[in-house]
Structure formats: C-alpha cells, structure tokens
GROMACS .gro file of C-alpha atoms in nm:
model
  494
    1CYS     CA    1   0.000   0.000   0.000
    2ILE     CA    2   0.284   0.239   0.087
    3VAL     CA    3   0.460   0.164  -0.240
    4PHE     CA    4   0.136   0.229  -0.427
    5GLN     CA    5   0.086   0.561  -0.246
    6GLU     CA    6   0.441   0.670  -0.324
    7ALA     CA    7   0.398   0.580  -0.691
    8LEU     CA    8   0.065   0.762  -0.700
    9GLN     CA    9   0.223   1.065  -0.534
   10ARG     CA   10   0.496   1.072  -0.800
   11ILE     CA   11   0.233   1.051  -1.073
   12ILE     CA   12   0.033   1.332  -0.913
   13THR     CA   13   0.345   1.549  -0.886
   14THR     CA   14   0.438   1.479  -1.247
   15LEU     CA   15   0.085   1.554  -1.363
   16ALA     CA   16   0.075   1.878  -1.164
   17ASN     CA   17   0.403   1.988  -1.321
   18LYS     CA   18   0.270   1.894  -1.664
   19ASN     CA   19  -0.046   2.096  -1.602
   20GLU     CA   20   0.165   2.396  -1.509
   21ASP     CA   21   0.371   2.354  -1.826
   22LEU     CA   22   0.051   2.331  -2.033
   23HIS     CA   23  -0.086   2.647  -1.874
   24ASN     CA   24   0.238   2.824  -1.951
   25PHE     CA   25   0.236   2.692  -2.309
   26MET     CA   26  -0.126   2.805  -2.359
   27GLU     CA   27  -0.037   3.151  -2.227
   28THR     CA   28   0.254   3.160  -2.470
   29LEU     CA   29   0.026   3.064  -2.761
   30SER     CA   30  -0.232   3.325  -2.660
   31HIS     CA   31   0.042   3.585  -2.638
   32SER     CA   32   0.171   3.479  -2.981
   33LEU     CA   33  -0.180   3.496  -3.129
   34ALA     CA   34  -0.225   3.849  -3.004
   35GLY     CA   35   0.123   3.932  -3.130
   36VAL     CA   36   0.043   3.805  -3.481
   37GLN     CA   37  -0.262   4.027  -3.500
   38VAL     CA   38  -0.079   4.331  -3.370
   39ASN     CA   39   0.230   4.273  -3.584
   40SER     CA   40   0.022   4.210  -3.900
   41THR     CA   41  -0.152   4.541  -3.856
   42GLN     CA   42   0.180   4.712  -3.790
   43VAL     CA   43   0.345   4.560  -4.098
   44VAL     CA   44   0.054   4.672  -4.319
   45SER     CA   45   0.083   5.020  -4.173
   46ASP     CA   46   0.458   5.025  -4.234
   47LEU     CA   47   0.410   4.908  -4.594
   48GLU     CA   48   0.152   5.177  -4.660
   49GLU     CA   49   0.390   5.437  -4.520
   50GLU     CA   50   0.668   5.315  -4.747
   51PHE     CA   51   0.442   5.330  -5.055
   52ASP     CA   52   0.323   5.676  -4.950
   53ARG     CA   53   0.687   5.785  -4.927
   54LEU     CA   54   0.749   5.635  -5.272
   55PHE     CA   55   0.445   5.813  -5.415
   56THR     CA   56   0.561   6.137  -5.257
   57ILE     CA   57   0.907   6.100  -5.412
   58LEU     CA   58   0.754   6.026  -5.756
   59VAL     CA   59   0.520   6.323  -5.732
   60GLU     CA   60   0.805   6.552  -5.627
   61MET     CA   61   1.026   6.425  -5.910
   62LYS     CA   62   0.739   6.462  -6.160
   63GLU     CA   63   0.679   6.822  -6.055
   64SER     CA   64   1.052   6.897  -6.069
   65MET     CA   65   1.091   6.750  -6.420
   66ILE     CA   66   0.777   6.921  -6.549
   67ASN     CA   67   0.909   7.249  -6.413
   68THR     CA   68   1.241   7.189  -6.594
   69ILE     CA   69   1.056   7.122  -6.921
   70LYS     CA   70   0.846   7.436  -6.878
   71GLN     CA   71   1.155   7.646  -6.808
   72GLU     CA   72   1.329   7.506  -7.117
   73GLY     CA   73   1.019   7.570  -7.331
   74ALA     CA   74   0.988   7.925  -7.200
   75LYS     CA   75   1.356   7.991  -7.274
   76LYS     CA   76   1.327   7.865  -7.632
   77THR     CA   77   1.004   8.054  -7.684
   78GLN     CA   78   1.169   8.376  -7.575
   79GLU     CA   79   1.467   8.321  -7.805
   80ILE     CA   80   1.244   8.250  -8.106
   81GLN     CA   81   1.021   8.546  -8.029
   82ASN     CA   82   1.324   8.774  -8.008
   83GLN     CA   83   1.449   8.650  -8.347
   84LEU     CA   84   1.101   8.685  -8.493
   85THR     CA   85   1.081   9.047  -8.376
   86GLN     CA   86   1.424   9.125  -8.520
   87SER     CA   87   1.331   8.961  -8.848
   88SER     CA   88   1.007   9.157  -8.864
   89ASP     CA   89   1.195   9.484  -8.811
   90ALA     CA   90   1.447   9.385  -9.080
   91LEU     CA   91   1.173   9.295  -9.321
   92GLU     CA   92   1.005   9.629  -9.271
   93SER     CA   93   1.337   9.804  -9.324
   94ALA     CA   94   1.407   9.603  -9.639
   95GLU     CA   95   1.067   9.689  -9.784
   96GLU     CA   96   1.131  10.057  -9.724
   97LEU     CA   97   1.472  10.022  -9.889
   98LEU     CA   98   1.319   9.846 -10.185
   99GLU     CA   99   1.067  10.123 -10.232
  100PHE     CA  100   1.338  10.383 -10.195
  101ALA     CA  101   1.552  10.209 -10.453
  102ASN     CA  102   1.265  10.189 -10.703
  103ASN     CA  103   1.205  10.561 -10.663
  104ALA     CA  104   1.577  10.630 -10.714
  105LEU     CA  105   1.560  10.476 -11.057
  106ASP     CA  106   1.344  10.765 -11.168
  107VAL     CA  107   1.604  11.037 -11.072
  108GLN     CA  108   1.775  11.195 -11.379
  109ASP     CA  109   2.009  11.445 -11.214
  110GLU     CA  110   2.354  11.294 -11.151
  111ASP     CA  111   2.423  11.478 -10.826
  112GLU     CA  112   2.086  11.394 -10.686
  113PHE     CA  113   2.130  11.028 -10.781
  114THR     CA  114   2.458  11.014 -10.588
  115LYS     CA  115   2.285  11.132 -10.269
  116VAL     CA  116   2.013  10.877 -10.317
  117GLU     CA  117   2.269  10.596 -10.370
  118ALA     CA  118   2.459  10.683 -10.049
  119ALA     CA  119   2.145  10.688  -9.837
  120GLY     CA  120   2.038  10.357  -9.982
  121LEU     CA  121   2.368  10.189  -9.905
  122VAL     CA  122   2.346  10.297  -9.538
  123THR     CA  123   1.996  10.163  -9.508
  124MET     CA  124   2.087   9.832  -9.671
  125ALA     CA  125   2.387   9.776  -9.430
  126SER     CA  126   2.169   9.750  -9.114
  127ALA     CA  127   1.917   9.525  -9.285
  128PHE     CA  128   2.158   9.269  -9.422
  129ARG     CA  129   2.348   9.215  -9.091
  130LEU     CA  130   2.055   9.009  -8.958
  131THR     CA  131   2.130   8.630  -8.913
  132MET     CA  132   1.890   8.410  -9.101
  133LYS     CA  133   1.950   8.097  -8.880
  134PRO     CA  134   1.730   8.009  -8.574
  135LYS     CA  135   1.921   8.030  -8.246
  136VAL     CA  136   1.724   7.739  -8.095
  137THR     CA  137   1.534   7.443  -8.227
  138ASP     CA  138   1.196   7.309  -8.137
  139ASN     CA  139   1.346   6.972  -8.036
  140MET     CA  140   1.270   6.874  -7.670
  141ASN     CA  141   1.391   6.512  -7.683
  142HIS     CA  142   1.679   6.587  -7.446
  143LEU     CA  143   1.422   6.615  -7.166
  144MET     CA  144   1.272   6.272  -7.220
  145VAL     CA  145   1.303   6.009  -6.937
  146ASP     CA  146   1.356   5.636  -6.981
  147PHE     CA  147   1.153   5.459  -6.710
  148THR     CA  148   1.241   5.110  -6.827
  149GLN     CA  149   1.484   5.031  -6.543
  150GLU     CA  150   1.267   5.188  -6.274
  151ARG     CA  151   0.961   5.007  -6.407
  152GLN     CA  152   1.147   4.676  -6.387
  153LEU     CA  153   1.262   4.754  -6.033
  154LEU     CA  154   0.908   4.831  -5.926
  155GLN     CA  155   0.778   4.518  -6.094
  156ASN     CA  156   1.044   4.313  -5.914
  157LEU     CA  157   0.967   4.473  -5.577
  158LYS     CA  158   0.925   4.203  -5.311
  159PHE     CA  159   0.965   4.143  -4.941
  160LEU     CA  160   1.325   4.156  -4.817
  161PRO     CA  161   1.510   3.833  -4.730
  162VAL     CA  162   1.518   3.801  -4.350
  163PRO     CA  163   1.824   3.670  -4.164
  164TRP     CA  164   1.800   3.332  -3.996
  165ALA     CA  165   1.749   3.310  -3.624
  166PRO     CA  166   2.082   3.274  -3.441
  167GLU     CA  167   2.157   2.972  -3.224
  168MET     CA  168   2.271   3.028  -2.866
  169GLU     CA  169   2.599   2.858  -2.772
  170VAL     CA  170   2.494   2.745  -2.424
  171GLY     CA  171   2.831   2.588  -2.349
  172ASP     CA  172   3.007   2.922  -2.406
  173CYS     CA  173   2.764   3.124  -2.194
  174LEU     CA  174   2.921   3.205  -1.856
  175VAL     CA  175   2.812   3.375  -1.534
  176LEU     CA  176   3.127   3.483  -1.353
  177ASP     CA  177   3.252   3.779  -1.149
  178ASN     CA  178   2.919   3.963  -1.167
  179THR     CA  179   2.936   3.947  -1.546
  180VAL     CA  180   2.727   3.740  -1.786
  181SER     CA  181   2.894   3.645  -2.115
  182VAL     CA  182   2.661   3.525  -2.392
  183ALA     CA  183   2.767   3.366  -2.723
  184TRP     CA  184   2.576   3.259  -3.033
  185LYS     CA  185   2.627   3.154  -3.394
  186MET     CA  186   2.440   3.169  -3.725
  187PRO     CA  187   2.307   2.838  -3.860
  188VAL     CA  188   2.383   2.957  -4.214
  189GLU     CA  189   2.665   3.190  -4.319
  190ASP     CA  190   2.520   3.530  -4.401
  191SER     CA  191   2.757   3.802  -4.522
  192LYS     CA  192   2.482   4.064  -4.527
  193ILE     CA  193   2.429   4.068  -4.149
  194ASP     CA  194   2.506   4.415  -4.019
  195HIS     CA  195   2.457   4.373  -3.644
  196TYR     CA  196   2.281   4.178  -3.367
  197ILE     CA  197   2.030   4.273  -3.100
  198LEU     CA  198   2.056   4.105  -2.759
  199GLU     CA  199   1.767   4.106  -2.512
  200TYR     CA  200   1.767   3.987  -2.152
  201ARG     CA  201   1.542   3.990  -1.849
  202LYS     CA  202   1.547   3.864  -1.493
  203THR     CA  203   1.327   3.578  -1.381
  204ASP     CA  204   1.282   3.341  -1.089
  205HIS     CA  205   1.185   3.048  -1.313
  206GLU     CA  206   1.422   2.796  -1.463
  207GLY     CA  207   1.367   2.673  -1.819
  208LEU     CA  208   1.166   2.838  -2.094
  209PRO     CA  209   1.050   3.197  -2.038
  210ARG     CA  210   0.702   3.240  -1.897
  211ILE     CA  211   0.463   3.502  -2.018
  212LYS     CA  212   0.291   3.559  -1.687
  213ASP     CA  213   0.467   3.769  -1.423
  214GLN     CA  214   0.767   3.834  -1.645
  215ARG     CA  215   0.974   4.150  -1.641
  216CYS     CA  216   1.029   4.359  -1.950
  217TRP     CA  217   1.312   4.273  -2.186
  218GLU     CA  218   1.621   4.493  -2.165
  219VAL     CA  219   1.778   4.566  -2.507
  220VAL     CA  220   2.141   4.590  -2.619
  221ASP     CA  221   2.155   4.706  -2.981
  222ASN     CA  222   2.420   4.730  -3.254
  223ILE     CA  223   2.639   4.436  -3.147
  224LYS     CA  224   2.892   4.366  -3.421
  225THR     CA  225   3.021   4.027  -3.300
  226THR     CA  226   2.858   3.696  -3.203
  227GLU     CA  227   2.926   3.741  -2.832
  228TYR     CA  228   2.860   4.000  -2.566
  229SER     CA  229   2.935   4.048  -2.195
  230LEU     CA  230   2.694   4.219  -1.958
  231SER     CA  231   2.858   4.376  -1.654
  232GLY     CA  232   2.743   4.596  -1.370
  233LEU     CA  233   2.435   4.382  -1.309
  234LYS     CA  234   2.257   4.338  -0.979
  235PHE     CA  235   2.183   3.972  -0.929
  236ASP     CA  236   1.856   4.003  -0.742
  237SER     CA  237   1.686   3.710  -0.917
  238LYS     CA  238   1.766   3.341  -0.953
  239PHE     CA  239   1.788   3.329  -1.332
  240MET     CA  240   1.810   3.545  -1.644
  241ASN     CA  241   1.663   3.482  -1.991
  242PHE     CA  242   1.864   3.574  -2.301
  243ARG     CA  243   1.772   3.585  -2.670
  244VAL     CA  244   1.930   3.739  -2.979
  245ARG     CA  245   1.829   3.832  -3.335
  246ALA     CA  246   2.030   3.917  -3.646
  247CYS     CA  247   1.974   4.228  -3.859
  248ASN     CA  248   2.083   4.329  -4.207
  249LYS     CA  249   2.063   4.683  -4.339
  250ALA     CA  250   1.684   4.676  -4.364
  251ALA     CA  251   1.532   4.377  -4.184
  252ALA     CA  252   1.556   4.198  -3.849
  253GLY     CA  253   1.527   3.821  -3.822
  254GLU     CA  254   1.352   3.602  -3.569
  255TYR     CA  255   1.478   3.570  -3.215
  256SER     CA  256   1.686   3.272  -3.116
  257ASP     CA  257   1.543   3.016  -2.881
  258PRO     CA  258   1.586   3.178  -2.539
  259VAL     CA  259   1.843   3.042  -2.298
  260THR     CA  260   1.808   3.063  -1.920
  261LEU     CA  261   2.123   3.109  -1.712
  262GLU     CA  262   2.144   3.073  -1.337
  263THR     CA  263   2.239   3.400  -1.167
  264ARG     CA  264   2.167   3.301  -0.810
  265ALA     CA  265   2.333   3.527  -0.554
  266PHE     CA  266   2.294   3.609  -0.186
  267ASN     CA  267   2.080   3.916  -0.125
  268PHE     CA  268   2.011   4.059   0.215
  269GLY     CA  269   1.978   4.387   0.397
  270PHE     CA  270   2.034   4.514   0.747
  271ASP     CA  271   1.771   4.400   0.996
  272SER     CA  272   1.688   4.737   1.151
  273SER     CA  273   1.462   4.575   1.408
  274SER     CA  274   1.762   4.391   1.556
  275SER     CA  275   2.010   4.678   1.562
  276HIS     CA  276   2.141   4.868   1.859
  277LEU     CA  277   1.959   5.190   1.941
  278ASN     CA  278   2.270   5.389   1.856
  279LEU     CA  279   2.282   5.251   1.504
  280LYS     CA  280   2.102   5.422   1.219
  281VAL     CA  281   2.006   5.180   0.941
  282GLU     CA  282   1.915   5.313   0.597
  283ASP     CA  283   1.891   5.098   0.288
  284ARG     CA  284   2.242   4.953   0.239
  285THR     CA  285   2.423   5.156   0.503
  286VAL     CA  286   2.447   5.152   0.881
  287GLU     CA  287   2.592   5.442   1.079
  288TRP     CA  288   2.667   5.497   1.444
  289ASP     CA  289   2.433   5.761   1.585
  290PRO     CA  290   2.529   5.881   1.937
  291GLN     CA  291   2.191   6.050   1.973
  292GLY     CA  292   1.992   5.742   1.878
  293GLY     CA  293   1.980   5.592   2.229
  294LYS     CA  294   1.914   5.903   2.431
  295GLY     CA  295   1.553   5.834   2.499
  296LEU     CA  296   1.634   5.872   2.862
  297GLU     CA  297   1.445   6.020   3.147
  298SER     CA  298   1.555   6.110   3.497
  299LYS     CA  299   1.389   5.946   3.789
  300VAL     CA  300   1.454   5.955   4.156
  301LYS     CA  301   1.464   5.614   4.316
  302GLY     CA  302   1.345   5.582   4.676
  303LYS     CA  303   1.340   5.880   4.902
  304GLU     CA  304   1.439   6.207   4.739
  305ASN     CA  305   1.722   6.393   4.909
  306LYS     CA  306   1.647   6.761   4.877
  307GLY     CA  307   1.875   7.047   4.971
  308ARG     CA  308   1.777   7.372   5.123
  309SER     CA  309   1.692   7.507   4.782
  310GLY     CA  310   1.440   7.232   4.736
  311THR     CA  311   1.626   7.072   4.443
  312PRO     CA  312   1.704   6.704   4.449
  313SER     CA  313   2.065   6.602   4.513
  314PRO     CA  314   2.248   6.485   4.199
  315LYS     CA  315   2.377   6.185   4.391
  316ARG     CA  316   2.024   6.066   4.443
  317THR     CA  317   1.924   6.107   4.078
  318LEU     CA  318   1.943   5.798   3.851
  319THR     CA  319   1.910   5.782   3.471
  320THR     CA  320   1.717   5.497   3.316
  321ARG     CA  321   1.645   5.408   2.954
  322SER     CA  322   1.294   5.490   2.845
  323PRO     CA  323   1.088   5.207   2.700
  324ALA     CA  324   1.197   5.119   2.346
  325ILE     CA  325   0.986   5.290   2.084
  326ARG     CA  326   1.135   5.112   1.782
  327GLY     CA  327   1.012   4.759   1.825
  328SER     CA  328   1.295   4.535   1.936
  329ARG     CA  329   1.568   4.790   1.863
  330ASP     CA  330   1.686   4.754   2.224
  331ARG     CA  331   1.803   4.398   2.149
  332PHE     CA  332   2.170   4.497   2.175
  333THR     CA  333   2.266   4.713   2.467
  334GLY     CA  334   2.579   4.842   2.627
  335GLU     CA  335   2.874   4.860   2.388
  336SER     CA  336   2.757   4.583   2.154
  337TYR     CA  337   2.675   4.817   1.868
  338THR     CA  338   2.563   4.529   1.653
  339VAL     CA  339   2.321   4.479   1.364
  340LEU     CA  340   2.242   4.151   1.191
  341GLY     CA  341   2.145   4.069   0.835
  342ASP     CA  342   1.779   4.003   0.761
  343THR     CA  343   1.840   3.676   0.569
  344SER     CA  344   1.983   3.354   0.710
  345MET     CA  345   2.203   3.096   0.536
  346ASP     CA  346   2.184   2.723   0.597
  347CYS     CA  347   2.371   2.582   0.295
  348GLY     CA  348   2.557   2.676  -0.021
  349GLN     CA  349   2.820   2.938  -0.103
  350HIS     CA  350   2.755   3.308  -0.047
  351TYR     CA  351   2.956   3.625  -0.103
  352TRP     CA  352   2.908   3.989  -0.011
  353GLU     CA  353   3.127   4.296   0.040
  354VAL     CA  354   3.146   4.561   0.310
  355LYS     CA  355   3.304   4.904   0.282
  356ALA     CA  356   3.392   5.124   0.577
  357LEU     CA  357   3.268   5.479   0.548
  358LYS     CA  358   3.502   5.772   0.607
  359ASP     CA  359   3.652   5.810   0.956
  360CYS     CA  360   3.507   5.484   1.087
  361LYS     CA  361   3.680   5.426   1.424
  362SER     CA  362   3.588   5.067   1.496
  363TYR     CA  363   3.392   4.796   1.318
  364SER     CA  364   3.355   4.420   1.282
  365VAL     CA  365   3.239   4.207   0.991
  366GLY     CA  366   3.141   3.842   1.016
  367VAL     CA  367   2.857   3.596   1.078
  368SER     CA  368   2.656   3.487   1.377
  369TYR     CA  369   2.378   3.258   1.481
  370ARG     CA  370   2.045   3.434   1.491
  371ASN     CA  371   2.015   3.391   1.870
  372LEU     CA  372   2.295   3.634   1.951
  373GLY     CA  373   2.263   3.736   2.314
  374LYS     CA  374   2.152   4.078   2.428
  375PHE     CA  375   2.492   4.176   2.561
  376ASP     CA  376   2.704   3.958   2.331
  377GLN     CA  377   2.971   4.117   2.117
  378LEU     CA  378   3.093   3.978   1.786
  379GLY     CA  379   3.389   3.744   1.823
  380LYS     CA  380   3.351   3.706   2.198
  381THR     CA  381   3.119   3.405   2.184
  382ASN     CA  382   3.147   3.060   2.028
  383THR     CA  383   2.856   3.144   1.795
  384THR     CA  384   3.013   3.446   1.626
  385TRP     CA  385   3.306   3.474   1.382
  386CYS     CA  386   3.445   3.806   1.259
  387ILE     CA  387   3.741   4.020   1.178
  388HIS     CA  388   3.769   4.339   1.379
  389ILE     CA  389   3.926   4.667   1.268
  390ASN     CA  390   4.010   4.932   1.526
  391ASN     CA  391   4.129   5.276   1.412
  392TRP     CA  392   4.089   5.443   1.752
  393LEU     CA  393   4.411   5.553   1.927
  394GLN     CA  394   4.617   5.247   1.829
  395SER     CA  395   4.522   5.065   1.509
  396SER     CA  396   4.457   4.693   1.526
  397PHE     CA  397   4.342   4.430   1.279
  398ALA     CA  398   4.240   4.091   1.416
  399ALA     CA  399   4.031   3.780   1.362
  400LYS     CA  400   3.801   3.700   1.653
  401HIS     CA  401   3.604   3.394   1.767
  402ASN     CA  402   3.507   3.254   2.106
  403ASN     CA  403   3.671   3.545   2.290
  404LYS     CA  404   4.007   3.475   2.126
  405ALA     CA  405   4.180   3.713   1.890
  406LYS     CA  406   4.456   3.665   1.635
  407SER     CA  407   4.638   3.968   1.501
  408LEU     CA  408   4.644   3.987   1.123
  409ASP     CA  409   4.930   4.114   0.912
  410GLY     CA  410   4.909   4.435   0.720
  411THR     CA  411   4.640   4.699   0.732
  412ALA     CA  412   4.271   4.650   0.681
  413PRO     CA  413   4.154   4.710   0.321
  414GLY     CA  414   3.893   4.973   0.244
  415ARG     CA  415   3.652   4.707   0.119
  416ILE     CA  416   3.625   4.356   0.262
  417GLY     CA  417   3.481   4.055   0.082
  418VAL     CA  418   3.313   3.783   0.289
  419PHE     CA  419   3.285   3.430   0.150
  420CYS     CA  420   3.073   3.188   0.350
  421ASP     CA  421   3.086   2.826   0.233
  422LEU     CA  422   2.845   2.643   0.459
  423ASP     CA  423   2.881   2.314   0.274
  424SER     CA  424   3.253   2.289   0.347
  425GLY     CA  425   3.241   2.478   0.677
  426GLN     CA  426   3.460   2.772   0.581
  427LEU     CA  427   3.428   3.144   0.642
  428SER     CA  428   3.687   3.349   0.453
  429PHE     CA  429   3.762   3.719   0.438
  430TYR     CA  430   3.928   3.882   0.136
  431ASN     CA  431   4.063   4.212   0.024
  432ALA     CA  432   3.775   4.291  -0.212
  433GLU     CA  433   3.994   4.500  -0.439
  434THR     CA  434   4.281   4.253  -0.488
  435LYS     CA  435   4.091   3.931  -0.397
  436GLN     CA  436   4.378   3.835  -0.165
  437LEU     CA  437   4.290   3.615   0.129
  438ILE     CA  438   4.296   3.784   0.470
  439HIS     CA  439   4.184   3.503   0.699
  440THR     CA  440   3.980   3.182   0.701
  441PHE     CA  441   3.782   3.019   0.979
  442LYS     CA  442   3.704   2.648   0.960
  443ALA     CA  443   3.385   2.571   1.146
  444LYS     CA  444   3.103   2.323   1.161
  445PHE     CA  445   2.796   2.542   1.170
  446SER     CA  446   2.524   2.362   1.364
  447GLN     CA  447   2.263   2.631   1.292
  448PRO     CA  448   2.182   2.870   1.011
  449VAL     CA  449   2.395   3.185   1.027
  450VAL     CA  450   2.328   3.548   0.939
  451PRO     CA  451   2.568   3.825   0.838
  452ALA     CA  452   2.666   4.027   1.144
  453PHE     CA  453   2.821   4.371   1.183
  454MET     CA  454   2.945   4.599   1.459
  455VAL     CA  455   3.016   4.966   1.405
  456TRP     CA  456   3.120   5.249   1.636
  457CYS     CA  457   3.193   5.609   1.537
  458GLY     CA  458   3.142   5.575   1.166
  459GLY     CA  459   2.947   5.357   0.928
  460LEU     CA  460   2.945   5.065   0.687
  461SER     CA  461   2.817   5.031   0.332
  462LEU     CA  462   2.690   4.695   0.207
  463SER     CA  463   2.713   4.538  -0.140
  464THR     CA  464   2.509   4.223  -0.201
  465GLY     CA  465   2.368   4.029  -0.494
  466MET     CA  466   2.718   3.937  -0.607
  467GLN     CA  467   2.849   3.624  -0.771
  468VAL     CA  468   3.135   3.449  -0.591
  469PRO     CA  469   3.447   3.594  -0.763
  470SER     CA  470   3.644   3.347  -0.971
  471ALA     CA  471   3.959   3.435  -0.780
  472VAL     CA  472   3.787   3.336  -0.456
  473LYS     CA  473   3.662   3.009  -0.603
  474SER     CA  474   4.008   2.930  -0.734
  475PHE     CA  475   4.167   3.006  -0.400
  476GLN     CA  476   3.918   2.790  -0.211
  477LYS     CA  477   4.016   2.491  -0.423
  478ASP     CA  478   4.374   2.525  -0.305
  479GLU     CA  479   4.362   2.343   0.027
  480ASN     CA  480   4.731   2.412   0.093
  481GLY     CA  481   4.669   2.783   0.057
  482LEU     CA  482   4.384   2.762   0.303
  483ALA     CA  483   4.592   2.566   0.549
  484GLY     CA  484   4.860   2.830   0.537
  485SER     CA  485   4.612   3.099   0.634
  486ASN     CA  486   4.449   2.908   0.918
  487SER     CA  487   4.550   2.943   1.279
  488SER     CA  488   4.474   2.805   1.621
  489LEU     CA  489   4.182   3.042   1.628
  490ASN     CA  490   4.002   2.835   1.366
  491SER     CA  491   3.781   2.599   1.559
  492MET     CA  492   3.481   2.374   1.541
  493ALA     CA  493   3.154   2.535   1.640
  494GLN     CA  494   2.967   2.351   1.907
   0.00000   0.00000   0.00000
C-alpha cells in the first residue's frame, strides 16, 4: 500500500508539473496569437507608409521634371520670339529700302542720284546684318526620361530576405565575477548581417520563459560580434533569460530560442529591528548615531534627598532608559553596537562585500547565529566569527572567535569581501579589491547563520547580490593555501 501511495504521489506530482507547463504553453500561444494580429496590422501600416513615401518621391520628381521642361520651353520661346521680332523689323526696313531704290531709278540728275545711292547703301547695311539661322530648335527630346529600369525595379519589388534566427551557444555562456557572457552563432553563413540585438530579463523560473509575471526585456543594440558580456548587473533574481536576433541593413530576423542562465546570488539587507539603538540603518548603510539611544528620562529612586533650595541632590538622581519605541531595537545594549542581516544561510556558497565609510573608528564584519545574546559582542562568543578593525588611538586588525583574537598582518583594506561556504564549513575574508585572502575560519555550523556587523563612530556600506568571484573560487580549491592561512583560532563550532 505504501509503495502504491508513493507511486501515485509521483504521478500526481508529475501531472501537476505537466499541467503547469501546459498552462504556460497556452499563455505563450495566446500571447503569440495576439502578437500576430498586432504585428500584421503594424506591418501593413509600415508598408503603406513606405508606398506613400514612394508616391511622394515620384510626385516631387514629376513636378521637378515638369518644371524643368516648362523652363526650357519658356527659354526657347523667348529666343524665337526675339528673333522673330528682329526679323520683322528687318523685313520692314528692307521693304522701305526696296521702295526707296525703285524711286531712285526715276532720278535723272547725276548729283541727286549720288545722294540717293549713299542713303540707300546705309539703309541696306543695317538690314543685311541680320542672321537668317534660328538660335534654338523646337526639339525637346533631351528632356525625355527612360523609365524602363525603374519600371522593372518596381515590378520586381518584393519582401526583403530576412536573416536566420541565431543559435545560442549554451556551453560558451558564462556567469562569472558579476558578469554574464553570452555567445551565439548563425546556422547559415550570411555576409549581409550588419549587427545583432541582444535582449535579456530577470526571472525566478528555470527553463523556458514564462509570459505571466515576467519582467520587460532589456535591449542591447548594434552588437557587431557573435558574443557579448553584460557587466554591472545586480543579481537580485535566480535566473536570467537571453535571446538574440540578427539584422541586415533593412530587416531583423527572428529571435533565437531563449536560454536561461542561473544567476543566483545572496541578497540581504540590514535588519533594523535587531540593531542597537545607537545605530542608524538606511537601505544599504548603517551608521553609528550617538543620539539614537538618548531616549532617557531622569527618575529619583526611593526617598528624594532635597537640599535647602528644594532641588534634588544629583547623587540621588538615577538615569534609566525609556521604554523602546522602535520595536525590538533595544536587542543589543551596552557597547555591543551590533546589527544583523535580515536573511539567514543554511547551505551553499555566499559572497558579499562591506566598505567602511570615512573616519570609521571601529567595526567588525562576520557571521553569527540568529540567537545572539543581548549583551554579546561579535567574536567574543562561540557562535560568532568576525574580523575586527580598530582605528581608535592604536590601530589593530584581528580575527576573533570565542573570545580569542589573532592579530592579522598588514592593514585593513577599504573594502572587505566575505565568503561563507556552509557546505565545506569555511568562512573566509578577502581584500575585495585585490581578492587576496585575509583570513579563514574552519567551522562546523550547527545552525543557520546570518551576516553580522558591529560599528562604532562611523558607518558601513553593504554590497550584495554578487556572484562568488572566480579568484575566490580558485583560492578555495587550493587546500594548501587555506591551510597556510588558518591558525589556532580556527575551531569547530559547538
């Protein structure tokens, strides 16, 4: 019966997962159906715009050419009219000369005939200088247009060839050092590809992208190679989807099948409800605030001792802390200016970085069990591990655990990386800038741990959502290197 129930439970689980996949697939189909309708309308609109632009160009060219023809016709008309006017004037002059010459034939006196002959010669000189050849012709063939080639181009007009969808090279896609490198290839060689468009989005689901509850795609355009690296990302989700499309000078191809890469990283913030009253927590920073815990009031315990003036004696006046008004912010009292992270860790590898703000006098960075005592200070119990930096009076740099301290060489870096490997029982601290190991604790954590911090006279800035740096991973594999950095302070947690 138990075997049957277990088998039935597996079938039910498989069926439930299948139902979820079917729902997701149906949502994808519905989304695609709506996309086809929207995209079809858009393509028709784009085509109409292109034809309208073509019509506009043809109309503008037609008007320009007609205007050129009209200007040429007007110019020739003017030239011919000018010649016609000149010819008309010459003809009139010639007719007058002809009449004058005929009349001269009737003159008998020799002197008078000489005068008539001279006048006639002068008149004939201006008439016969006129050119009898047209300056322009009526031919307008030089303004004719051959539309044969354009007509063939228009008749051969068709939809552009679209590039193939690229194929993602999953084996070459890497998530390392807070950078995602994506690579792809073309299934068919295409020399006309001009560039690629990469799109990515964050998701909490492994496998194929889901339509429901998905974030918008982020776009990286004009990529000239078949690979791209995204840096400066905040890894605040478990996975990221990637897809890419190829583009030629005029058309974009289909997207590649999306690939999902794991970008899991440890994200947490300061737990303001657990911090000391003198600590001011805002977003990713915590600062020591000497005024934060002065919710004090003066009370006189027992019998008041009054002087002659009627004022109570200072010796008989006690100061007590007023009731906490910020929830459990009075968890840490005294000089344990401590604040814990708001997210616990029970397995896996986690990395975060801490930067000391300017003029920070004293601070500690490490991990602790959640049940840190009210008066406990980091490194002074067997449930806390930290490195402590003191810049007050005399500088010190030490690793602390179970009320034991080991001085560390060198000076504390401005930014400290914390690597917590719960699976192997190691807590390591690094110079976040050079990725050099500072110190490693080896411990068997019997409970989940939380990031823990102490700060006095200054502040700390927190950076989370980071991948474990490759240099840290490489160093952790070197057991000899780890052994060299360990000390008698490294112990087994009880």
